[in-house]
CSV table of C-alpha atoms and ligand atoms in Angstrom, one decimal:
chain,number,residue,atom,x,y,z
A,40,MET,CA,1.2,-2.5,-29.3
A,41,TYR,CA,3.4,-4.9,-30.9
A,42,SER,CA,2.8,-8.7,-29.9
A,43,PHE,CA,4.8,-10.1,-27.1
A,44,ASP,CA,4.8,-13.0,-24.8
A,45,LEU,CA,3.8,-12.1,-20.8
A,46,VAL,CA,5.2,-14.3,-18.4
A,47,ARG,CA,4.6,-14.2,-14.7
A,48,PRO,CA,7.6,-15.7,-12.8
A,49,THR,CA,7.3,-16.0,-9.0
A,50,SER,CA,10.7,-16.1,-8.0
A,51,MET,CA,13.8,-13.7,-8.5
A,52,GLU,CA,16.0,-16.7,-10.1
A,53,ASP,CA,13.1,-17.4,-12.8
A,54,ALA,CA,12.9,-13.6,-13.7
A,55,VAL,CA,16.4,-13.3,-14.0
A,56,ALA,CA,16.3,-16.4,-16.3
A,57,ALA,CA,13.9,-15.0,-18.4
A,58,LEU,CA,15.4,-11.9,-18.9
A,59,GLY,CA,18.6,-13.5,-20.0
A,60,GLN,CA,16.5,-14.3,-23.0
A,61,GLU,CA,16.9,-11.8,-26.1
A,62,ASP,CA,14.4,-8.8,-26.3
A,63,SER,CA,13.0,-9.5,-22.8
A,64,GLN,CA,12.2,-6.6,-20.9
A,65,PRO,CA,10.9,-6.2,-16.9
A,66,LEU,CA,7.3,-4.9,-16.5
A,67,SER,CA,6.5,-3.6,-12.9
A,68,GLY,CA,3.4,-1.5,-12.4
A,69,GLY,CA,3.1,-0.8,-16.4
A,70,GLN,CA,2.0,2.7,-15.5
A,71,THR,CA,4.6,4.0,-17.7
A,72,LEU,CA,5.7,0.9,-19.8
A,73,ILE,CA,1.9,0.3,-21.2
A,74,PRO,CA,1.9,3.7,-22.4
A,75,THR,CA,5.4,3.4,-23.9
A,76,LEU,CA,4.3,0.1,-25.7
A,77,LYS,CA,0.9,1.4,-26.8
A,78,GLN,CA,3.1,4.4,-28.7
A,79,ARG,CA,5.2,1.4,-30.1
A,80,LEU,CA,8.1,2.8,-28.9
A,81,ALA,CA,9.5,-0.4,-27.3
A,82,MET,CA,9.0,-3.7,-29.0
A,83,PRO,CA,10.2,-6.5,-26.5
A,84,SER,CA,9.6,-10.2,-27.6
A,85,THR,CA,9.1,-11.0,-23.9
A,86,LEU,CA,7.7,-8.7,-20.8
A,87,VAL,CA,8.7,-10.3,-17.7
A,88,SER,CA,6.1,-9.5,-15.1
A,89,LEU,CA,7.8,-8.9,-11.7
A,90,SER,CA,4.3,-8.7,-10.0
A,91,ALA,CA,4.0,-11.9,-8.8
A,92,ILE,CA,7.4,-12.0,-7.1
A,93,ALA,CA,6.5,-11.7,-3.3
A,94,GLU,CA,10.2,-11.2,-2.2
A,95,LEU,CA,10.2,-7.5,-4.1
A,96,LYS,CA,7.2,-6.2,-2.2
A,97,GLY,CA,7.2,-4.5,1.3
A,98,VAL,CA,8.3,-2.1,3.7
A,99,SER,CA,10.6,-2.8,6.9
A,100,VAL,CA,12.8,-1.0,9.5
A,101,ASP,CA,15.9,-2.0,10.8
A,102,GLY,CA,17.2,0.5,13.0
A,103,ASN,CA,17.6,3.9,11.4
A,104,THR,CA,17.1,2.4,7.6
A,105,LEU,CA,14.0,2.0,6.0
A,106,THR,CA,13.8,-0.6,3.2
A,107,ILE,CA,11.3,-0.8,0.4
A,108,GLY,CA,11.0,-3.7,-2.0
A,109,GLY,CA,11.3,-2.6,-5.6
A,110,GLY,CA,8.0,-3.9,-6.5
A,111,THR,CA,6.2,-2.0,-3.8
A,112,THR,CA,3.6,0.3,-5.1
A,113,HIS,CA,3.4,4.1,-4.3
A,114,ALA,CA,0.0,3.2,-2.2
A,115,GLU,CA,1.9,0.6,-0.1
A,116,VAL,CA,4.7,2.9,0.5
A,117,ALA,CA,2.2,5.6,1.4
A,118,ALA,CA,0.5,3.5,3.7
A,119,GLU,CA,3.6,1.7,5.2
A,120,ALA,CA,6.3,4.0,5.4
A,121,GLY,CA,5.4,5.9,8.5
A,122,ALA,CA,8.6,5.4,10.0
A,123,TYR,CA,9.8,8.2,7.1
A,124,PRO,CA,7.0,10.7,6.8
A,125,GLY,CA,8.3,12.8,4.2
A,126,LEU,CA,8.7,9.8,2.1
A,127,ALA,CA,4.9,8.4,2.7
A,128,ALA,CA,3.6,11.8,1.8
A,129,LEU,CA,5.4,12.0,-1.5
A,130,ALA,CA,4.0,8.7,-2.6
A,131,GLY,CA,0.8,9.7,-1.7
A,132,GLN,CA,1.1,12.7,-4.0
A,133,ILE,CA,2.1,10.7,-6.9
A,134,GLY,CA,-0.3,10.7,-9.6
A,135,ASP,CA,-3.8,9.4,-8.7
A,136,PRO,CA,-5.3,6.6,-6.8
A,137,ALA,CA,-5.4,4.1,-9.8
A,138,VAL,CA,-1.8,4.8,-10.7
A,139,ARG,CA,-0.7,4.7,-6.9
A,140,ASN,CA,-2.3,1.0,-6.7
A,141,ARG,CA,0.1,-0.5,-9.9
A,142,GLY,CA,3.2,2.0,-10.1
A,143,THR,CA,6.0,1.1,-8.2
A,144,ILE,CA,9.0,2.6,-6.6
A,145,GLY,CA,11.5,0.3,-8.7
A,146,GLY,CA,9.8,1.0,-12.0
A,147,SER,CA,9.9,4.6,-11.2
A,148,LEU,CA,13.8,4.7,-10.4
A,149,ALA,CA,14.4,2.4,-13.4
A,150,ASN,CA,12.8,4.6,-15.6
A,151,ASN,CA,14.2,8.0,-14.0
A,152,ASP,CA,11.6,10.1,-15.8
A,153,PRO,CA,13.2,14.0,-15.3
A,154,SER,CA,9.7,15.0,-13.7
A,155,ALA,CA,9.4,11.6,-11.6
A,156,CYS,CA,9.1,12.2,-7.6
A,157,TYR,CA,11.1,9.3,-6.2
A,158,PRO,CA,14.4,10.3,-7.9
A,159,ALA,CA,14.1,13.4,-5.7
A,160,ALA,CA,13.6,11.2,-2.6
A,161,ALA,CA,16.2,8.8,-3.3
A,162,LEU,CA,18.9,11.5,-4.2
A,163,GLY,CA,17.7,13.9,-1.5
A,164,SER,CA,17.9,11.1,1.1
A,165,GLY,CA,21.2,9.7,0.3
A,166,ALA,CA,19.5,6.3,-0.7
A,167,THR,CA,21.1,3.1,-1.9
A,168,ILE,CA,19.7,1.5,-5.0
A,169,VAL,CA,20.0,-2.4,-4.4
A,170,THR,CA,19.6,-4.6,-7.5
A,171,ASN,CA,20.1,-8.1,-8.3
A,172,THR,CA,23.8,-7.9,-8.7
A,173,ARG,CA,25.2,-4.8,-6.3
A,174,GLU,CA,24.1,-1.7,-4.4
A,175,VAL,CA,24.4,1.6,-6.1
A,176,ALA,CA,24.5,4.8,-4.1
A,177,ALA,CA,21.9,7.5,-5.2
A,178,ASP,CA,24.8,9.9,-5.8
A,179,ASP,CA,26.4,7.3,-8.5
A,180,TYR,CA,23.1,6.0,-10.0
A,181,PHE,CA,21.3,8.9,-11.6
A,182,GLN,CA,22.8,9.5,-14.8
A,183,GLY,CA,20.7,12.3,-16.7
A,184,MET,CA,17.2,12.0,-18.2
A,185,PHE,CA,16.1,8.5,-18.1
A,186,ALA,CA,19.7,7.1,-17.9
A,187,THR,CA,20.6,5.0,-14.8
A,188,ALA,CA,23.8,3.1,-13.8
A,189,LEU,CA,21.4,0.0,-14.4
A,190,GLU,CA,22.9,-2.4,-16.6
A,191,GLU,CA,20.5,-3.8,-19.3
A,192,ASN,CA,17.9,-5.9,-17.7
A,193,GLU,CA,19.4,-5.4,-13.9
A,194,ILE,CA,16.4,-5.2,-11.8
A,195,VAL,CA,15.9,-2.8,-8.9
A,196,THR,CA,15.0,-5.4,-5.7
A,197,ALA,CA,15.2,-2.9,-3.1
A,198,VAL,CA,15.7,0.7,-1.8
A,199,LYS,CA,17.4,1.6,1.2
A,200,PHE,CA,16.7,4.9,2.8
A,201,PRO,CA,18.6,6.4,5.7
A,202,ILE,CA,15.8,7.9,7.8
A,203,PRO,CA,16.9,11.6,8.5
A,204,GLU,CA,15.9,13.8,11.4
A,205,LYS,CA,13.7,16.1,9.1
A,206,ALA,CA,12.7,15.9,5.6
A,207,ALA,CA,10.2,17.1,3.3
A,208,TYR,CA,9.0,17.2,-0.6
A,209,ILE,CA,7.4,20.0,-2.1
A,210,LYS,CA,6.3,20.0,-5.7
A,211,PHE,CA,4.6,22.3,-8.1
A,212,GLN,CA,2.5,19.9,-10.2
A,213,GLN,CA,2.0,20.0,-13.8
A,214,PRO,CA,-2.1,19.9,-13.1
A,215,ALA,CA,-2.9,17.7,-16.1
A,216,SER,CA,-0.4,15.3,-15.7
A,217,ARG,CA,0.2,15.8,-11.7
A,218,PHE,CA,4.1,15.2,-12.4
A,219,ALA,CA,6.6,17.5,-11.1
A,220,LEU,CA,6.9,21.1,-13.0
A,221,VAL,CA,9.5,21.6,-10.5
A,222,GLY,CA,9.8,19.4,-7.1
A,223,VAL,CA,12.2,19.7,-4.4
A,224,PHE,CA,13.3,17.2,-1.7
A,225,VAL,CA,14.8,18.2,1.6
A,226,SER,CA,16.5,16.4,4.1
A,227,LYS,CA,18.7,16.9,7.3
A,228,GLY,CA,20.4,13.6,8.5
A,229,ALA,CA,23.3,12.5,10.0
A,230,ASP,CA,25.4,13.3,7.1
A,231,GLY,CA,24.1,17.0,6.7
A,232,VAL,CA,21.8,18.5,4.5
A,233,ARG,CA,20.3,17.5,1.1
A,234,VAL,CA,18.4,19.1,-1.5
A,235,ALA,CA,17.3,17.2,-4.7
A,236,VAL,CA,15.4,18.8,-7.7
A,237,THR,CA,13.3,17.0,-9.9
A,238,GLY,CA,11.6,18.3,-13.1
A,239,ALA,CA,14.0,21.1,-14.0
A,240,SER,CA,17.0,20.2,-15.5
A,241,ASN,CA,17.8,18.9,-18.9
A,242,ASP,CA,20.1,16.6,-16.9
A,243,GLY,CA,17.5,15.2,-15.0
A,244,VAL,CA,17.6,15.0,-10.9
A,245,PHE,CA,20.3,16.9,-9.2
A,246,ARG,CA,21.2,18.2,-6.0
A,247,TRP,CA,21.5,21.8,-5.5
A,248,SER,CA,24.8,22.6,-3.9
A,249,GLU,CA,24.5,26.0,-3.0
A,250,ALA,CA,21.4,25.6,-1.0
A,251,GLU,CA,23.0,22.6,1.0
A,252,GLU,CA,25.7,24.8,2.0
A,253,ALA,CA,23.7,27.3,3.0
A,254,LEU,CA,21.3,24.9,4.8
A,255,ASN,CA,23.9,23.1,6.4
A,256,GLY,CA,24.5,26.6,8.4
A,257,ASN,CA,21.4,27.5,9.2
A,258,PHE,CA,18.2,25.2,8.4
A,259,ALA,CA,15.9,27.7,7.6
A,260,ALA,CA,13.7,29.0,4.8
A,261,ASP,CA,15.8,32.2,5.4
A,262,ALA,CA,18.9,30.8,4.3
A,263,VAL,CA,17.6,29.9,1.0
A,264,GLU,CA,15.9,33.4,0.3
A,265,ALA,CA,19.6,34.9,0.7
A,266,LEU,CA,20.6,32.9,-2.5
A,267,SER,CA,20.0,33.3,-5.9
A,268,ALA,CA,18.0,31.3,-7.8
A,269,PRO,CA,20.2,28.4,-10.1
A,270,SER,CA,20.6,29.4,-13.7
A,271,GLY,CA,17.6,28.5,-16.0
A,272,ALA,CA,20.0,28.2,-19.0
A,273,ASP,CA,20.2,24.3,-18.5
A,274,MET,CA,16.9,23.9,-17.3
A,275,ILE,CA,13.8,22.2,-19.3
A,276,SER,CA,11.9,24.8,-21.2
A,277,ASP,CA,8.6,23.5,-22.8
A,278,LEU,CA,4.9,25.1,-23.0
A,279,HIS,CA,4.7,24.4,-19.4
A,280,GLY,CA,7.4,26.7,-18.2
A,281,SER,CA,10.3,28.3,-19.5
A,282,GLY,CA,14.0,27.4,-17.9
A,283,ASP,CA,14.0,30.8,-16.1
A,284,TYR,CA,10.3,30.0,-14.7
A,285,ARG,CA,11.5,26.6,-13.4
A,286,ALA,CA,14.7,27.8,-11.8
A,287,HIS,CA,12.5,30.6,-9.8
A,288,LEU,CA,10.6,27.9,-9.0
A,289,VAL,CA,13.6,25.8,-7.9
A,290,LYS,CA,14.3,28.3,-5.2
A,291,VAL,CA,10.7,28.7,-4.3
A,292,MET,CA,9.9,25.0,-3.8
A,293,THR,CA,13.3,24.6,-1.6
A,294,LYS,CA,12.1,27.3,0.8
A,295,ARG,CA,8.6,25.8,1.1
A,296,ALA,CA,10.5,22.4,1.6
A,297,VAL,CA,12.6,23.4,4.6
A,298,ALA,CA,9.7,25.4,6.1
A,299,LYS,CA,7.5,22.1,6.0
A,300,ALA,CA,10.5,20.0,7.1
A,301,ASN,CA,10.7,22.7,10.1
A,302,GLY,CA,6.9,22.3,10.3
B,153,MET,CA,-1.5,-17.3,-25.8
B,154,ALA,CA,-1.6,-18.0,-22.3
B,155,GLU,CA,-4.5,-19.2,-20.1
B,156,VAL,CA,-6.0,-17.0,-17.4
B,157,THR,CA,-8.7,-17.6,-14.7
B,158,MET,CA,-10.0,-14.9,-12.8
B,159,LYS,CA,-13.5,-13.9,-11.3
B,160,VAL,CA,-15.2,-11.5,-12.4
B,161,ASN,CA,-17.7,-9.9,-10.3
B,162,GLY,CA,-18.0,-13.3,-8.7
B,163,LYS,CA,-18.2,-15.4,-11.7
B,164,SER,CA,-15.2,-17.4,-12.6
B,165,VAL,CA,-13.8,-17.2,-16.2
B,166,THR,CA,-11.3,-18.8,-17.7
B,167,LYS,CA,-9.8,-17.9,-21.3
B,168,SER,CA,-6.7,-18.0,-23.5
B,169,VAL,CA,-5.2,-14.3,-24.0
B,170,LYS,CA,-2.3,-12.7,-25.6
B,171,GLY,CA,0.5,-11.0,-23.8
B,172,ASN,CA,-0.8,-7.7,-24.9
B,173,THR,CA,-4.5,-8.2,-24.4
B,174,LEU,CA,-5.2,-5.0,-22.3
B,175,MET,CA,-7.9,-5.6,-19.2
B,176,THR,CA,-10.4,-3.2,-21.2
B,177,GLU,CA,-10.1,-5.5,-24.5
B,178,PHE,CA,-10.3,-8.6,-22.4
B,179,LEU,CA,-13.5,-7.3,-20.7
B,180,ARG,CA,-15.0,-5.5,-23.6
B,181,ASP,CA,-14.3,-7.7,-26.2
B,182,GLU,CA,-14.0,-11.2,-24.8
B,183,LEU,CA,-16.7,-10.9,-22.2
B,184,ARG,CA,-18.9,-8.1,-23.6
B,185,LEU,CA,-18.8,-6.2,-20.5
B,186,THR,CA,-18.9,-2.8,-22.2
B,187,GLY,CA,-19.5,-0.8,-19.3
B,188,THR,CA,-16.0,-0.5,-18.6
B,189,HIS,CA,-15.4,2.3,-21.0
B,190,VAL,CA,-12.3,3.4,-22.7
B,191,GLY,CA,-12.1,7.1,-23.1
B,192,CYS,CA,-8.5,8.0,-23.6
B,193,ASP,CA,-6.4,4.8,-23.8
B,194,THR,CA,-3.7,6.9,-22.7
B,195,SER,CA,-4.1,6.3,-18.9
B,196,GLN,CA,-5.3,9.8,-18.0
B,197,CYS,CA,-8.8,9.7,-17.7
B,198,GLY,CA,-10.2,6.7,-15.5
B,199,ALA,CA,-13.4,6.1,-17.7
B,200,CYS,CA,-12.0,2.5,-17.5
B,201,THR,CA,-11.5,2.4,-13.5
B,202,ILE,CA,-12.1,-1.4,-12.3
B,203,HIS,CA,-11.1,-2.9,-9.1
B,204,VAL,CA,-8.5,-5.7,-9.0
B,205,ASN,CA,-8.7,-7.8,-5.6
B,206,GLY,CA,-10.6,-4.6,-4.1
B,207,LYS,CA,-8.3,-1.7,-5.6
B,208,GLN,CA,-8.9,0.6,-8.2
B,209,VAL,CA,-6.9,0.3,-11.4
B,210,LYS,CA,-7.1,1.7,-14.8
B,211,ALA,CA,-8.0,-1.1,-17.0
B,212,CYS,CA,-6.4,0.3,-20.2
B,213,THR,CA,-3.2,0.2,-18.1
B,214,MET,CA,-3.0,-3.5,-17.2
B,215,PHE,CA,-2.7,-6.8,-19.1
B,216,ALA,CA,-5.3,-9.5,-18.6
B,217,GLY,CA,-2.6,-11.9,-18.1
B,218,GLU,CA,-1.5,-10.2,-14.8
B,219,CYS,CA,-4.9,-10.5,-13.4
B,220,ASP,CA,-4.5,-14.3,-13.4
B,221,GLY,CA,-6.1,-15.5,-9.7
B,222,ALA,CA,-7.5,-12.1,-9.0
B,223,GLU,CA,-10.9,-11.1,-8.2
B,224,ILE,CA,-12.1,-8.4,-10.5
B,225,GLY,CA,-14.7,-5.6,-9.9
B,226,THR,CA,-16.7,-3.7,-12.8
B,227,ILE,CA,-19.6,-1.4,-13.1
B,228,GLU,CA,-21.8,-4.4,-14.0
B,229,GLY,CA,-21.4,-5.8,-10.8
B,230,GLN,CA,-22.4,-2.7,-8.7
B,231,ALA,CA,-26.2,-2.7,-8.9
B,232,ALA,CA,-28.3,-5.7,-7.3
B,233,PRO,CA,-29.1,-8.5,-9.5
B,234,ASP,CA,-32.8,-7.3,-9.9
B,235,GLY,CA,-31.3,-3.8,-11.1
B,236,THR,CA,-31.8,-2.2,-8.2
B,237,LEU,CA,-28.9,0.4,-8.0
B,238,ASN,CA,-26.2,0.7,-5.1
B,239,ALA,CA,-26.3,3.9,-2.7
B,240,ILE,CA,-23.6,5.5,-5.0
B,241,GLN,CA,-25.6,4.8,-8.2
B,242,ALA,CA,-28.6,6.3,-6.7
B,243,ALA,CA,-27.1,9.2,-5.5
B,244,PHE,CA,-25.3,10.1,-9.0
B,245,LYS,CA,-29.1,9.8,-10.0
B,246,GLU,CA,-30.4,11.7,-7.5
B,247,TYR,CA,-27.7,14.2,-7.4
B,248,HIS,CA,-27.6,14.8,-11.5
B,249,GLY,CA,-23.9,13.2,-11.4
B,250,LEU,CA,-24.0,12.6,-14.7
B,251,GLN,CA,-24.8,14.2,-18.2
B,252,CYS,CA,-23.9,12.0,-21.3
B,253,GLY,CA,-22.7,9.3,-18.7
B,254,PHE,CA,-19.7,8.2,-20.2
B,255,CYS,CA,-17.4,9.1,-17.2
B,256,THR,CA,-19.7,7.5,-15.0
B,257,PRO,CA,-18.6,3.9,-14.7
B,258,GLY,CA,-15.3,5.0,-13.8
B,259,MET,CA,-16.3,7.8,-11.2
B,260,VAL,CA,-18.6,4.9,-9.5
B,261,MET,CA,-15.8,2.8,-9.2
B,262,ALA,CA,-13.9,5.3,-8.0
B,263,ALA,CA,-16.1,6.5,-5.4
B,264,SER,CA,-16.6,2.9,-4.2
B,265,SER,CA,-13.0,2.3,-3.8
B,266,LEU,CA,-13.0,5.8,-1.6
B,267,LEU,CA,-15.8,5.1,0.7
B,268,LYS,CA,-14.6,1.7,1.2
B,269,ASP,CA,-11.2,3.3,2.8
B,270,ASN,CA,-12.9,6.4,4.0
B,271,PRO,CA,-16.5,5.9,4.7
B,272,LYS,CA,-17.1,9.7,5.6
B,273,PRO,CA,-15.0,11.9,3.3
B,274,THR,CA,-14.7,15.4,3.2
B,275,GLU,CA,-15.5,17.5,0.1
B,276,ALA,CA,-11.5,18.2,-0.3
B,277,GLU,CA,-11.0,14.4,0.0
B,278,VAL,CA,-13.6,13.4,-2.7
B,279,ARG,CA,-12.0,15.9,-4.6
B,280,HIS,CA,-8.4,14.5,-4.2
B,281,HIS,CA,-9.6,11.1,-4.8
B,282,LEU,CA,-11.4,11.9,-8.3
B,283,GLU,CA,-7.8,13.3,-9.5
B,284,GLY,CA,-7.4,10.6,-12.3
B,285,ASN,CA,-11.2,11.0,-13.3
B,286,ILE,CA,-12.2,13.3,-15.8
B,287,CYS,CA,-15.5,14.3,-16.6
B,288,ARG,CA,-16.2,16.7,-19.9
B,289,CYS,CA,-19.7,17.4,-18.9
B,290,THR,CA,-20.8,18.0,-15.0
B,291,GLY,CA,-18.1,20.2,-14.0
B,292,TYR,CA,-17.8,17.8,-10.9
B,293,HIS,CA,-20.0,19.5,-8.5
B,294,ASN,CA,-22.7,17.2,-8.9
B,295,ILE,CA,-20.4,14.2,-8.8
B,296,VAL,CA,-18.9,15.6,-5.5
B,297,ARG,CA,-22.4,16.1,-4.0
B,298,ALA,CA,-23.6,12.7,-5.0
B,299,ILE,CA,-20.9,10.8,-3.3
B,300,LEU,CA,-20.7,12.9,-0.2
B,301,ALA,CA,-24.5,11.9,-0.3
B,302,ALA,CA,-23.7,8.3,-1.0
B,303,SER,CA,-21.5,8.5,2.5
B,304,GLY,CA,-24.6,9.7,4.4
B,305,GLN,CA,-23.3,13.0,4.7
B,306,ASP,CA,-25.2,16.2,4.4
B,307,VAL,CA,-24.7,17.5,1.0
B,308,PRO,CA,-23.1,21.2,1.1
B,309,ALA,CA,-24.4,23.6,-1.6
B,310,VAL,CA,-21.5,23.3,-3.7
B,311,ALA,CA,-20.8,26.7,-5.1
B,312,ALA,CA,-19.9,27.1,-8.8
B,313,GLU,CA,-16.3,28.3,-8.8
C,105,LIG,C1,-1.6,9.4,-15.1
C,105,LIG,C2,-0.4,9.2,-14.6
C,105,LIG,C3,0.5,9.8,-13.6
C,105,LIG,C4,1.5,10.0,-13.1
C,105,LIG,N1,2.1,10.8,-12.0
C,105,LIG,C5,3.1,10.5,-11.5
C,105,LIG,C6,4.0,11.9,-10.5
C,105,LIG,O1,3.2,12.8,-10.1
C,105,LIG,N2,5.2,11.5,-10.2
C,105,LIG,C7,5.6,10.3,-10.5
C,105,LIG,O2,6.8,10.3,-10.2
C,105,LIG,N3,5.5,9.4,-11.3
C,105,LIG,C8,4.1,9.5,-11.9
C,105,LIG,N4,3.5,8.7,-12.8
C,105,LIG,C9,4.3,7.5,-13.3
C,105,LIG,C10,4.4,6.5,-12.1
C,105,LIG,O3,4.8,6.6,-11.2
C,105,LIG,C11,4.8,5.3,-12.9
C,105,LIG,O4,4.3,4.0,-12.0
C,105,LIG,C12,6.4,4.9,-12.5
C,105,LIG,O5,7.2,5.8,-13.1
C,105,LIG,C13,6.9,3.4,-13.1
C,105,LIG,O6,6.7,2.8,-12.5
C,105,LIG,P1,6.1,0.9,-13.0
C,105,LIG,O7,6.0,0.2,-11.4
C,105,LIG,O8,4.7,1.3,-13.5
C,105,LIG,O9,7.2,0.8,-14.0
C,105,LIG,P2,7.0,0.0,-15.5
C,105,LIG,O10,6.0,1.1,-16.3
C,105,LIG,O11,6.3,-1.2,-15.5
C,105,LIG,O12,8.2,0.2,-16.1
C,105,LIG,C14,9.0,1.2,-16.3
C,105,LIG,C15,10.2,1.0,-17.0
C,105,LIG,O13,11.1,0.8,-15.9
C,105,LIG,C16,11.6,-0.9,-16.0
C,105,LIG,N5,11.5,-1.4,-14.5
C,105,LIG,C17,10.3,-1.8,-13.8
C,105,LIG,N6,10.6,-2.4,-12.9
C,105,LIG,C18,12.0,-2.5,-12.8
C,105,LIG,C19,12.7,-2.7,-11.8
C,105,LIG,N7,12.3,-3.2,-10.7
C,105,LIG,N8,13.9,-3.0,-12.1
C,105,LIG,C20,14.3,-2.7,-13.3
C,105,LIG,N9,13.8,-2.1,-14.1
C,105,LIG,C21,12.5,-2.1,-14.0
C,105,LIG,C22,10.6,-1.5,-17.1
C,105,LIG,O14,11.0,-2.1,-18.0
C,105,LIG,C23,10.4,0.1,-17.9
C,105,LIG,O15,11.6,0.2,-19.2
C,105,LIG,C24,2.3,8.8,-13.2
C,105,LIG,C25,1.8,7.7,-14.4
C,105,LIG,C26,0.4,8.1,-14.7
C,105,LIG,C27,0.0,7.4,-15.8
C,106,LIG,S1,-9.1,4.7,-20.9
C,106,LIG,FE1,-8.1,4.2,-19.5
C,106,LIG,S2,-7.7,6.0,-18.2
C,106,LIG,FE2,-8.7,6.7,-20.2
C,107,LIG,S1,-20.8,13.0,-17.8
C,107,LIG,FE1,-20.2,13.2,-19.7
C,107,LIG,S2,-18.0,12.8,-19.2
C,107,LIG,FE2,-19.1,13.2,-17.4
């Protein structure tokens, strides 16, 4: 690793001030950033740890909205987001217990890895990403692999999820990393059905609109069976699977997610 | 450099650390607690598993500066001061849960956090909990048996798959 200073502010105000310095970068759980720093793919002069900021942590429910602080760990979401079981289950399947004790929802959404789980939940629920300066709808937030609507050093402070009537996430896990080879999050809420796919596309997480249309008519695995799988041409092709294989998995995982949501 | 104070296996320590000092480096190089192993240094293998405020984390993927004020548990704090092994360590010995022993400190630390939250896990729960701990030698069966035995349950004759 290159050398840098680590600061640990206890308030958002101090964090924002520290991030105003040149070449500073936020550090949350570090489960993505520390491996990146070890590979010398980033060279911050100051890392601003968000882990001591109490206001970034916790899960709360207000009416039909579940709000998760940006610094809340995957383990905390798994344990405390019982009001939204499909989301709690997704958090409980990320990585392994040690990763879940450190990794956070804010870090995962800021990073927007094309194979990460939370982007599917946020897009598939129609969540709102709250930052220190504004609120962004999930539909506008994800902008391709590792790209988001965040400005430099804008901090994800919370994520607001409307709690749907039914939802489930199924991932076909890449067995070594436990990331999604393909993961599909399906929800049926007040504004209709959403189907969000992670792990598959070269453009990152996306909504499979044909499946949404079919499921709005009939929320059953059979409705997906009748569709043809999306095209594999724009899908990720690597040693773990070809684009066509991933496209095939999108359909299979969508069927399973609908069956699980109807569970 | 910044000063950090933490409790390691019950003892308070205060040291100056650099921003990029990892907990593995802090424990092994500064405190000479070399039981926390570095198998991969890429967050994959779990040999470096320690407890921070009672929760298992990968010491190679956490900075020492983030542990200021924390209670740290390492493999060195598991046995009694006179060297008597704790129940998990004794079960690893009894059930041949180790061969070369390189992964063992991480396995024991992971197992102890599992049993704290779930004192009577099923075999499937043990295997699920060990997803982040890699062993090159044992094939895992005897590790799973040791953890089930340490939880006071009957140990099934786990068949080779
Ligand atoms: C072995 C292993 C297995 C994993 N398996 C999975 C898996 O199955 N599914 C999955 O989805 N993920 C998986 N991950 C990734 C894990 O979930 C990470 O925790 C997550 O991607 C990043 O969150 P973090 O809090 O650790 O962020 P960090 O690593 O601290 O930060 C990541 C990036 O986001 C920025 N950042 C952090 N917090 C904020 C914030 N609040 N606002 C703005 N920017 C911020 C940082 O500057 C950095 O660029 C795995 C990781 C490991 C090591
Ligand atoms: S050395 Fe930390 S996970 Fe391998
Ligand atoms: S006993 Fe050798 S790696 Fe597990």
